[in-house]
Tab-separated table of C-alpha atoms and ligand atoms in Angstrom:
chain	number	residue	atom	x	y	z
A	1	UNK	CA	-122.748	-90.141	-20.427
A	2	UNK	CA	-125.944	-91.182	-18.670
A	3	UNK	CA	-126.926	-94.288	-20.652
A	4	UNK	CA	-129.985	-96.082	-19.237
A	5	UNK	CA	-130.505	-93.482	-16.531
A	6	UNK	CA	-134.057	-92.353	-15.781
A	7	UNK	CA	-134.727	-88.861	-14.508
A	8	UNK	CA	-137.383	-86.625	-12.987
A	9	UNK	CA	-137.048	-82.853	-13.391
A	10	UNK	CA	-139.489	-80.529	-11.636
A	11	UNK	CA	-140.446	-77.345	-13.475
A	12	UNK	CA	-139.139	-78.609	-16.810
A	13	UNK	CA	-141.274	-76.827	-19.390
A	14	UNK	CA	-139.235	-73.640	-19.585
A	15	UNK	CA	-136.153	-71.783	-18.394
A	16	UNK	CA	-133.446	-73.694	-16.549
A	17	UNK	CA	-135.637	-76.815	-16.157
A	18	UNK	CA	-136.171	-77.138	-19.890
A	19	UNK	CA	-132.423	-76.811	-20.515
A	20	UNK	CA	-131.827	-79.527	-17.896
A	21	UNK	CA	-134.284	-81.884	-19.613
A	22	UNK	CA	-132.536	-81.309	-22.957
A	23	UNK	CA	-129.037	-81.700	-21.511
A	24	UNK	CA	-130.017	-84.967	-19.778
A	25	UNK	CA	-131.335	-86.165	-23.146
A	26	UNK	CA	-128.113	-85.080	-24.863
A	27	UNK	CA	-126.228	-87.238	-22.362
A	28	UNK	CA	-128.419	-90.219	-23.356
A	29	UNK	CA	-130.765	-90.698	-20.419
A	30	UNK	CA	-133.245	-93.359	-21.467
A	31	UNK	CA	-136.293	-91.549	-20.105
A	32	UNK	CA	-137.166	-88.207	-18.528
A	33	UNK	CA	-140.379	-87.248	-16.745
A	34	UNK	CA	-140.784	-83.563	-16.047
A	35	UNK	CA	-143.483	-81.991	-13.937
A	36	UNK	CA	-144.948	-78.517	-14.034
A	37	UNK	CA	-147.780	-76.699	-12.350
A	38	UNK	CA	-149.489	-75.027	-15.311
A	39	UNK	CA	-147.646	-75.757	-18.566
A	40	UNK	CA	-147.789	-73.323	-21.455
A	41	UNK	CA	-151.428	-73.439	-22.640
A	42	UNK	CA	-152.133	-76.023	-19.921
A	43	UNK	CA	-151.099	-78.782	-22.337
A	44	UNK	CA	-148.544	-81.199	-20.896
A	45	UNK	CA	-148.580	-83.606	-23.832
A	46	UNK	CA	-147.927	-80.847	-26.373
A	47	UNK	CA	-145.023	-79.596	-24.268
A	48	UNK	CA	-143.486	-83.087	-24.002
A	49	UNK	CA	-143.923	-83.605	-27.758
A	50	UNK	CA	-142.296	-80.252	-28.497
A	51	UNK	CA	-139.233	-81.083	-26.359
A	52	UNK	CA	-139.095	-84.617	-27.813
A	53	UNK	CA	-138.880	-83.045	-31.272
A	54	UNK	CA	-136.257	-80.497	-30.210
A	55	UNK	CA	-133.904	-83.096	-28.723
A	56	UNK	CA	-133.778	-85.068	-31.949
A	57	UNK	CA	-132.868	-88.231	-30.038
A	58	UNK	CA	-135.438	-90.988	-30.181
A	59	UNK	CA	-133.460	-93.083	-27.656
A	60	UNK	CA	-134.594	-90.726	-24.890
A	61	UNK	CA	-138.315	-90.768	-24.129
A	62	UNK	CA	-139.752	-87.529	-22.752
A	63	UNK	CA	-142.898	-87.483	-20.600
A	64	UNK	CA	-144.666	-84.573	-18.922
A	65	UNK	CA	-146.838	-84.700	-15.812
A	66	UNK	CA	-148.966	-81.899	-14.445
A	67	UNK	CA	-148.357	-81.596	-10.714
A	68	UNK	CA	-147.926	-78.913	-8.084
A	69	UNK	CA	-144.506	-79.511	-6.510
A	70	UNK	CA	-145.792	-77.909	-3.279
A	71	UNK	CA	-148.034	-80.920	-2.696
A	72	UNK	CA	-146.595	-84.169	-1.311
A	73	UNK	CA	-149.515	-86.118	-2.771
A	74	UNK	CA	-148.878	-84.710	-6.257
A	75	UNK	CA	-145.140	-85.374	-5.952
A	76	UNK	CA	-145.953	-88.984	-5.049
A	77	UNK	CA	-148.225	-89.210	-8.090
A	78	UNK	CA	-145.424	-87.898	-10.348
A	79	UNK	CA	-142.930	-90.408	-8.984
A	80	UNK	CA	-145.441	-93.271	-9.359
A	81	UNK	CA	-146.057	-92.239	-12.981
A	82	UNK	CA	-142.305	-92.022	-13.615
A	83	UNK	CA	-141.692	-95.476	-12.153
A	84	UNK	CA	-144.474	-96.862	-14.319
A	85	UNK	CA	-143.330	-95.182	-17.553
A	86	UNK	CA	-139.551	-95.324	-17.069
A	87	UNK	CA	-139.187	-98.440	-14.897
A	88	UNK	CA	-137.409	-96.590	-12.056
A	89	UNK	CA	-135.828	-93.267	-11.136
A	90	UNK	CA	-132.043	-92.749	-10.959
A	91	UNK	CA	-131.893	-88.956	-11.092
A	92	UNK	CA	-134.044	-86.314	-9.385
A	93	UNK	CA	-133.549	-82.643	-10.202
A	94	UNK	CA	-135.513	-80.352	-7.899
A	95	UNK	CA	-135.718	-77.263	-10.075
A	96	UNK	CA	-139.259	-75.824	-9.712
A	97	UNK	CA	-139.269	-72.409	-8.106
A	98	UNK	CA	-140.982	-69.037	-7.930
A	99	UNK	CA	-140.258	-65.516	-6.718
A	100	UNK	CA	-142.661	-63.129	-4.955
A	101	UNK	CA	-140.265	-60.257	-4.223
A	102	UNK	CA	-140.973	-57.364	-1.877
A	103	UNK	CA	-139.393	-55.523	0.997
A	104	UNK	CA	-140.366	-57.210	4.250
A	105	UNK	CA	-142.547	-54.278	5.333
A	106	UNK	CA	-144.735	-54.925	2.281
A	107	UNK	CA	-144.375	-58.700	2.000
A	108	UNK	CA	-147.599	-60.545	2.721
A	109	UNK	CA	-147.813	-63.729	4.765
A	110	UNK	CA	-149.204	-65.443	1.660
A	111	UNK	CA	-146.178	-64.459	-0.443
A	112	UNK	CA	-143.846	-65.763	2.245
A	113	UNK	CA	-145.711	-69.068	2.625
A	114	UNK	CA	-146.140	-69.670	-1.116
A	115	UNK	CA	-142.452	-69.186	-1.862
A	116	UNK	CA	-141.417	-71.511	0.973
A	117	UNK	CA	-143.888	-74.122	-0.261
A	118	UNK	CA	-142.918	-73.927	-3.950
A	119	UNK	CA	-139.150	-73.704	-3.411
A	120	UNK	CA	-138.386	-75.614	-0.190
A	121	UNK	CA	-141.285	-77.897	0.690
A	122	UNK	CA	-141.243	-79.109	-2.930
A	123	UNK	CA	-137.694	-80.396	-2.403
A	124	UNK	CA	-138.830	-82.303	0.701
A	125	UNK	CA	-141.855	-83.648	-1.226
A	126	UNK	CA	-139.963	-85.048	-4.210
A	127	UNK	CA	-136.997	-86.317	-2.224
A	128	UNK	CA	-139.303	-88.183	0.145
A	129	UNK	CA	-141.404	-89.513	-2.726
A	130	UNK	CA	-138.420	-90.851	-4.670
A	131	UNK	CA	-136.407	-92.242	-1.794
A	132	UNK	CA	-137.806	-95.774	-1.516
A	133	UNK	CA	-137.159	-96.377	-5.219
A	134	UNK	CA	-133.575	-95.073	-5.035
A	135	UNK	CA	-132.794	-97.005	-1.850
A	136	UNK	CA	-134.122	-100.210	-3.420
A	137	UNK	CA	-131.961	-99.589	-6.500
A	138	UNK	CA	-128.943	-98.781	-4.289
A	139	UNK	CA	-128.317	-95.789	-6.559
A	140	UNK	CA	-129.478	-92.209	-6.821
A	141	UNK	CA	-128.326	-88.759	-7.888
A	142	UNK	CA	-130.262	-85.803	-6.494
A	143	UNK	CA	-129.505	-82.238	-7.593
A	144	UNK	CA	-131.306	-79.318	-5.976
A	145	UNK	CA	-131.408	-75.941	-7.698
A	146	UNK	CA	-130.817	-73.379	-4.957
A	147	UNK	CA	-129.546	-69.819	-5.601
A	148	UNK	CA	-126.632	-67.629	-4.609
A	149	UNK	CA	-129.094	-65.498	-2.627
A	150	UNK	CA	-129.470	-68.526	-0.325
A	151	UNK	CA	-125.773	-67.995	0.439
A	152	UNK	CA	-125.458	-64.206	0.524
A	153	UNK	CA	-129.048	-62.889	0.949
A	154	UNK	CA	-130.732	-60.158	-1.084
A	155	UNK	CA	-132.811	-57.131	-0.115
A	156	UNK	CA	-136.392	-57.650	-1.284
A	157	UNK	CA	-136.075	-61.438	-1.319
A	158	UNK	CA	-136.396	-62.509	2.333
A	159	UNK	CA	-138.864	-65.260	1.391
A	160	UNK	CA	-136.856	-66.469	-1.624
A	161	UNK	CA	-133.444	-66.386	0.069
A	162	UNK	CA	-134.831	-68.148	3.171
A	163	UNK	CA	-136.288	-70.870	0.928
A	164	UNK	CA	-132.989	-71.325	-0.931
A	165	UNK	CA	-130.897	-71.315	2.263
A	166	UNK	CA	-133.322	-74.008	3.459
A	167	UNK	CA	-132.669	-76.020	0.294
A	168	UNK	CA	-128.925	-75.844	0.993
A	169	UNK	CA	-129.364	-77.095	4.586
A	170	UNK	CA	-131.709	-79.837	3.394
A	171	UNK	CA	-129.171	-80.873	0.735
A	172	UNK	CA	-126.374	-81.273	3.281
A	173	UNK	CA	-128.533	-83.266	5.723
A	174	UNK	CA	-129.731	-85.562	2.947
A	175	UNK	CA	-126.169	-86.029	1.678
A	176	UNK	CA	-125.171	-87.292	5.137
A	177	UNK	CA	-128.320	-89.397	5.551
A	178	UNK	CA	-128.129	-91.104	2.153
A	179	UNK	CA	-124.404	-91.500	1.461
A	180	UNK	CA	-124.381	-95.092	2.737
A	181	UNK	CA	-127.130	-95.910	0.201
A	182	UNK	CA	-125.024	-94.749	-2.756
A	183	UNK	CA	-127.254	-91.708	-3.198
A	184	UNK	CA	-125.466	-88.375	-3.652
A	185	UNK	CA	-127.226	-85.085	-2.983
A	186	UNK	CA	-125.792	-81.795	-4.204
A	187	UNK	CA	-127.029	-78.266	-4.801
A	188	UNK	CA	-126.338	-75.756	-7.528
A	189	UNK	CA	-126.498	-72.065	-6.712
A	190	UNK	CA	-127.120	-70.161	-9.950
A	191	UNK	CA	-126.408	-66.449	-10.073
A	192	UNK	CA	-128.065	-64.200	-12.634
A	193	UNK	CA	-129.485	-66.476	-15.374
A	194	UNK	CA	-131.429	-65.427	-18.464
A	195	UNK	CA	-134.992	-66.788	-18.013
A	196	UNK	CA	-138.563	-65.552	-17.537
A	197	UNK	CA	-137.754	-65.201	-13.825
A	198	UNK	CA	-135.093	-62.536	-14.484
A	199	UNK	CA	-137.024	-60.973	-17.402
A	200	UNK	CA	-139.119	-59.307	-14.709
A	201	UNK	CA	-136.144	-57.036	-13.869
A	202	UNK	CA	-135.971	-53.661	-15.624
A	203	UNK	CA	-132.922	-52.542	-17.648
A	204	UNK	CA	-131.470	-50.468	-14.792
A	205	UNK	CA	-131.699	-53.415	-12.393
A	206	UNK	CA	-130.077	-55.720	-14.965
A	207	UNK	CA	-127.246	-53.247	-15.606
A	208	UNK	CA	-126.570	-52.858	-11.871
A	209	UNK	CA	-126.553	-56.631	-11.416
A	210	UNK	CA	-124.206	-57.183	-14.359
A	211	UNK	CA	-121.642	-54.907	-12.717
A	212	UNK	CA	-121.381	-57.509	-9.933
A	213	UNK	CA	-120.579	-60.367	-12.344
A	214	UNK	CA	-116.808	-60.741	-12.949
A	215	UNK	CA	-117.455	-62.669	-16.196
A	216	UNK	CA	-119.590	-59.683	-17.345
A	217	UNK	CA	-122.531	-61.569	-18.762
A	218	UNK	CA	-125.745	-63.192	-17.620
A	219	UNK	CA	-125.621	-66.960	-17.371
A	220	UNK	CA	-127.626	-69.134	-19.723
A	221	UNK	CA	-129.920	-71.997	-18.660
A	222	UNK	CA	-127.410	-74.294	-20.419
A	223	UNK	CA	-124.592	-73.056	-18.136
A	224	UNK	CA	-126.599	-74.481	-15.224
A	225	UNK	CA	-127.813	-77.605	-17.040
A	226	UNK	CA	-124.261	-78.723	-17.879
A	227	UNK	CA	-123.334	-78.710	-14.184
A	228	UNK	CA	-126.453	-80.751	-13.385
A	229	UNK	CA	-125.437	-83.473	-15.835
A	230	UNK	CA	-121.875	-83.406	-14.513
A	231	UNK	CA	-123.169	-83.998	-10.960
A	232	UNK	CA	-125.270	-86.910	-12.249
A	233	UNK	CA	-122.386	-88.473	-14.167
A	234	UNK	CA	-119.830	-90.989	-12.927
A	235	UNK	CA	-117.229	-88.190	-12.986
A	236	UNK	CA	-118.965	-86.843	-9.872
A	237	UNK	CA	-119.363	-90.151	-8.006
A	238	UNK	CA	-117.218	-88.897	-5.096
A	239	UNK	CA	-119.024	-85.544	-4.713
A	240	UNK	CA	-121.882	-85.141	-2.233
A	241	UNK	CA	-123.259	-82.414	0.025
A	242	UNK	CA	-121.724	-79.650	-2.088
A	243	UNK	CA	-123.126	-76.331	-3.246
A	244	UNK	CA	-121.705	-75.337	-6.619
A	245	UNK	CA	-122.161	-71.712	-7.601
A	246	UNK	CA	-122.798	-71.166	-11.317
A	247	UNK	CA	-122.681	-67.402	-11.173
A	248	UNK	CA	-119.889	-65.993	-13.350
A	249	UNK	CA	-117.881	-65.328	-10.201
A	250	UNK	CA	-120.474	-63.230	-8.319
A	251	UNK	CA	-119.716	-65.119	-5.111
A	252	UNK	CA	-116.181	-66.239	-4.292
B	1	NAP	P1	-138.859	-69.951	-14.633
B	1	NAP	O1	-138.443	-69.677	-16.029
B	1	NAP	O2	-139.810	-69.034	-13.951
B	1	NAP	O3	-139.422	-71.464	-14.589
B	1	NAP	C1	-139.891	-71.998	-13.396
B	1	NAP	C2	-140.463	-73.380	-13.665
B	1	NAP	O4	-140.917	-73.908	-12.400
B	1	NAP	C3	-141.637	-73.369	-14.599
B	1	NAP	O5	-141.566	-74.507	-15.419
B	1	NAP	C4	-142.838	-73.475	-13.650
B	1	NAP	O6	-143.962	-74.128	-14.181
B	1	NAP	C5	-142.257	-74.334	-12.551
B	1	NAP	N1	-142.980	-74.226	-11.301
B	1	NAP	C6	-143.149	-73.129	-10.536
B	1	NAP	N2	-143.874	-73.423	-9.436
B	1	NAP	C7	-144.168	-74.740	-9.524
B	1	NAP	C8	-144.881	-75.637	-8.699
B	1	NAP	N3	-145.461	-75.242	-7.553
B	1	NAP	N4	-144.984	-76.929	-9.093
B	1	NAP	C9	-144.426	-77.343	-10.256
B	1	NAP	N5	-143.723	-76.547	-11.073
B	1	NAP	C10	-143.602	-75.259	-10.716
B	1	NAP	O7	-137.617	-70.016	-13.638
B	1	NAP	P2	-136.072	-70.362	-13.872
B	1	NAP	O8	-135.334	-69.083	-13.922
B	1	NAP	O9	-135.915	-71.355	-14.954
B	1	NAP	O10	-135.753	-71.029	-12.451
B	1	NAP	C11	-135.571	-72.421	-12.248
B	1	NAP	C12	-134.954	-72.621	-10.875
B	1	NAP	O11	-133.696	-71.935	-10.807
B	1	NAP	C13	-135.807	-72.055	-9.736
B	1	NAP	O12	-135.734	-72.898	-8.612
B	1	NAP	C14	-135.134	-70.729	-9.435
B	1	NAP	O13	-135.359	-70.317	-8.114
B	1	NAP	C15	-133.678	-71.089	-9.679
B	1	NAP	N6	-132.816	-69.933	-9.937
B	1	NAP	C16	-133.008	-69.138	-11.032
B	1	NAP	C17	-132.158	-68.043	-11.227
B	1	NAP	C18	-132.290	-67.117	-12.397
B	1	NAP	O14	-131.536	-66.129	-12.454
B	1	NAP	N7	-133.168	-67.367	-13.353
B	1	NAP	C19	-131.133	-67.774	-10.297
B	1	NAP	C20	-130.983	-68.614	-9.209
B	1	NAP	C21	-131.817	-69.695	-9.034
B	1	NAP	P3	-145.116	-73.368	-15.047
B	1	NAP	O15	-144.474	-73.061	-16.369
B	1	NAP	O16	-146.175	-74.404	-15.159
B	1	NAP	O17	-145.495	-72.158	-14.271
């Protein structure tokens, strides 16, 4: 249980991020601020209200904040808003991410840079922005959503796999840097999870991918979210610097 814990989740309006927000609420966090770049219909308040209604738990207050995770300034603004609304930040989940897939011969410089900024620089931005608060509190739980392609690579995803491998390296360095401050930093490497991101794949691609999953199904956003809340719970107090694959056995 995460009673009285206050959390920030980046990219929380849909997909894995939304499941993380709801799972943190189910574990009784007192307040959750999630950020997003666009929001469905560009309406952050409506999105927060919708999730607040879905969680059916008035003890957890849900707030939404429009911010581009690629920008340090906007990450700082999100953290300042979270501190003001929630009174502090105990948990940071760096979840926001994008794909711009192409074979390297056709990949543009812009697609490379944008993926690195949205997936890797965003993790630097939010971690840096939240650090002073966590150090002052002498407590923090940071979970970074990486990907198994950051471990094993993937043709057509040089930008994405480089960004996720970067997240894994960043996670391990931060775990070493912050352990003495009672801040743990771990990464989750999801495999093939059912969200808008994987909806882009056609049926043939999905079928081929499923053949590589020993548990023979796509993962759900909730499969990932449950591991996030475990890593933020006291059951995981002695775990830091780890990368946990949530991939139905794709990598082992
Ligand atoms: P998704 O459904 O596409 O959702 C991505 C979320 O990130 C959206 O809420 C989006 O906001 C937000 N976002 C994107 N760029 C942002 C930015 N610059 N600033 C703030 N928010 C931003 O993706 P998902 O499948 O849930 O993926 C979540 C995370 O899991 C990502 O890091 C992804 O790389 C990772 N992952 C996913 C899979 C998979 O199979 N789905 C596998 C491995 C890893 P808007 O709605 O405003 O655009």
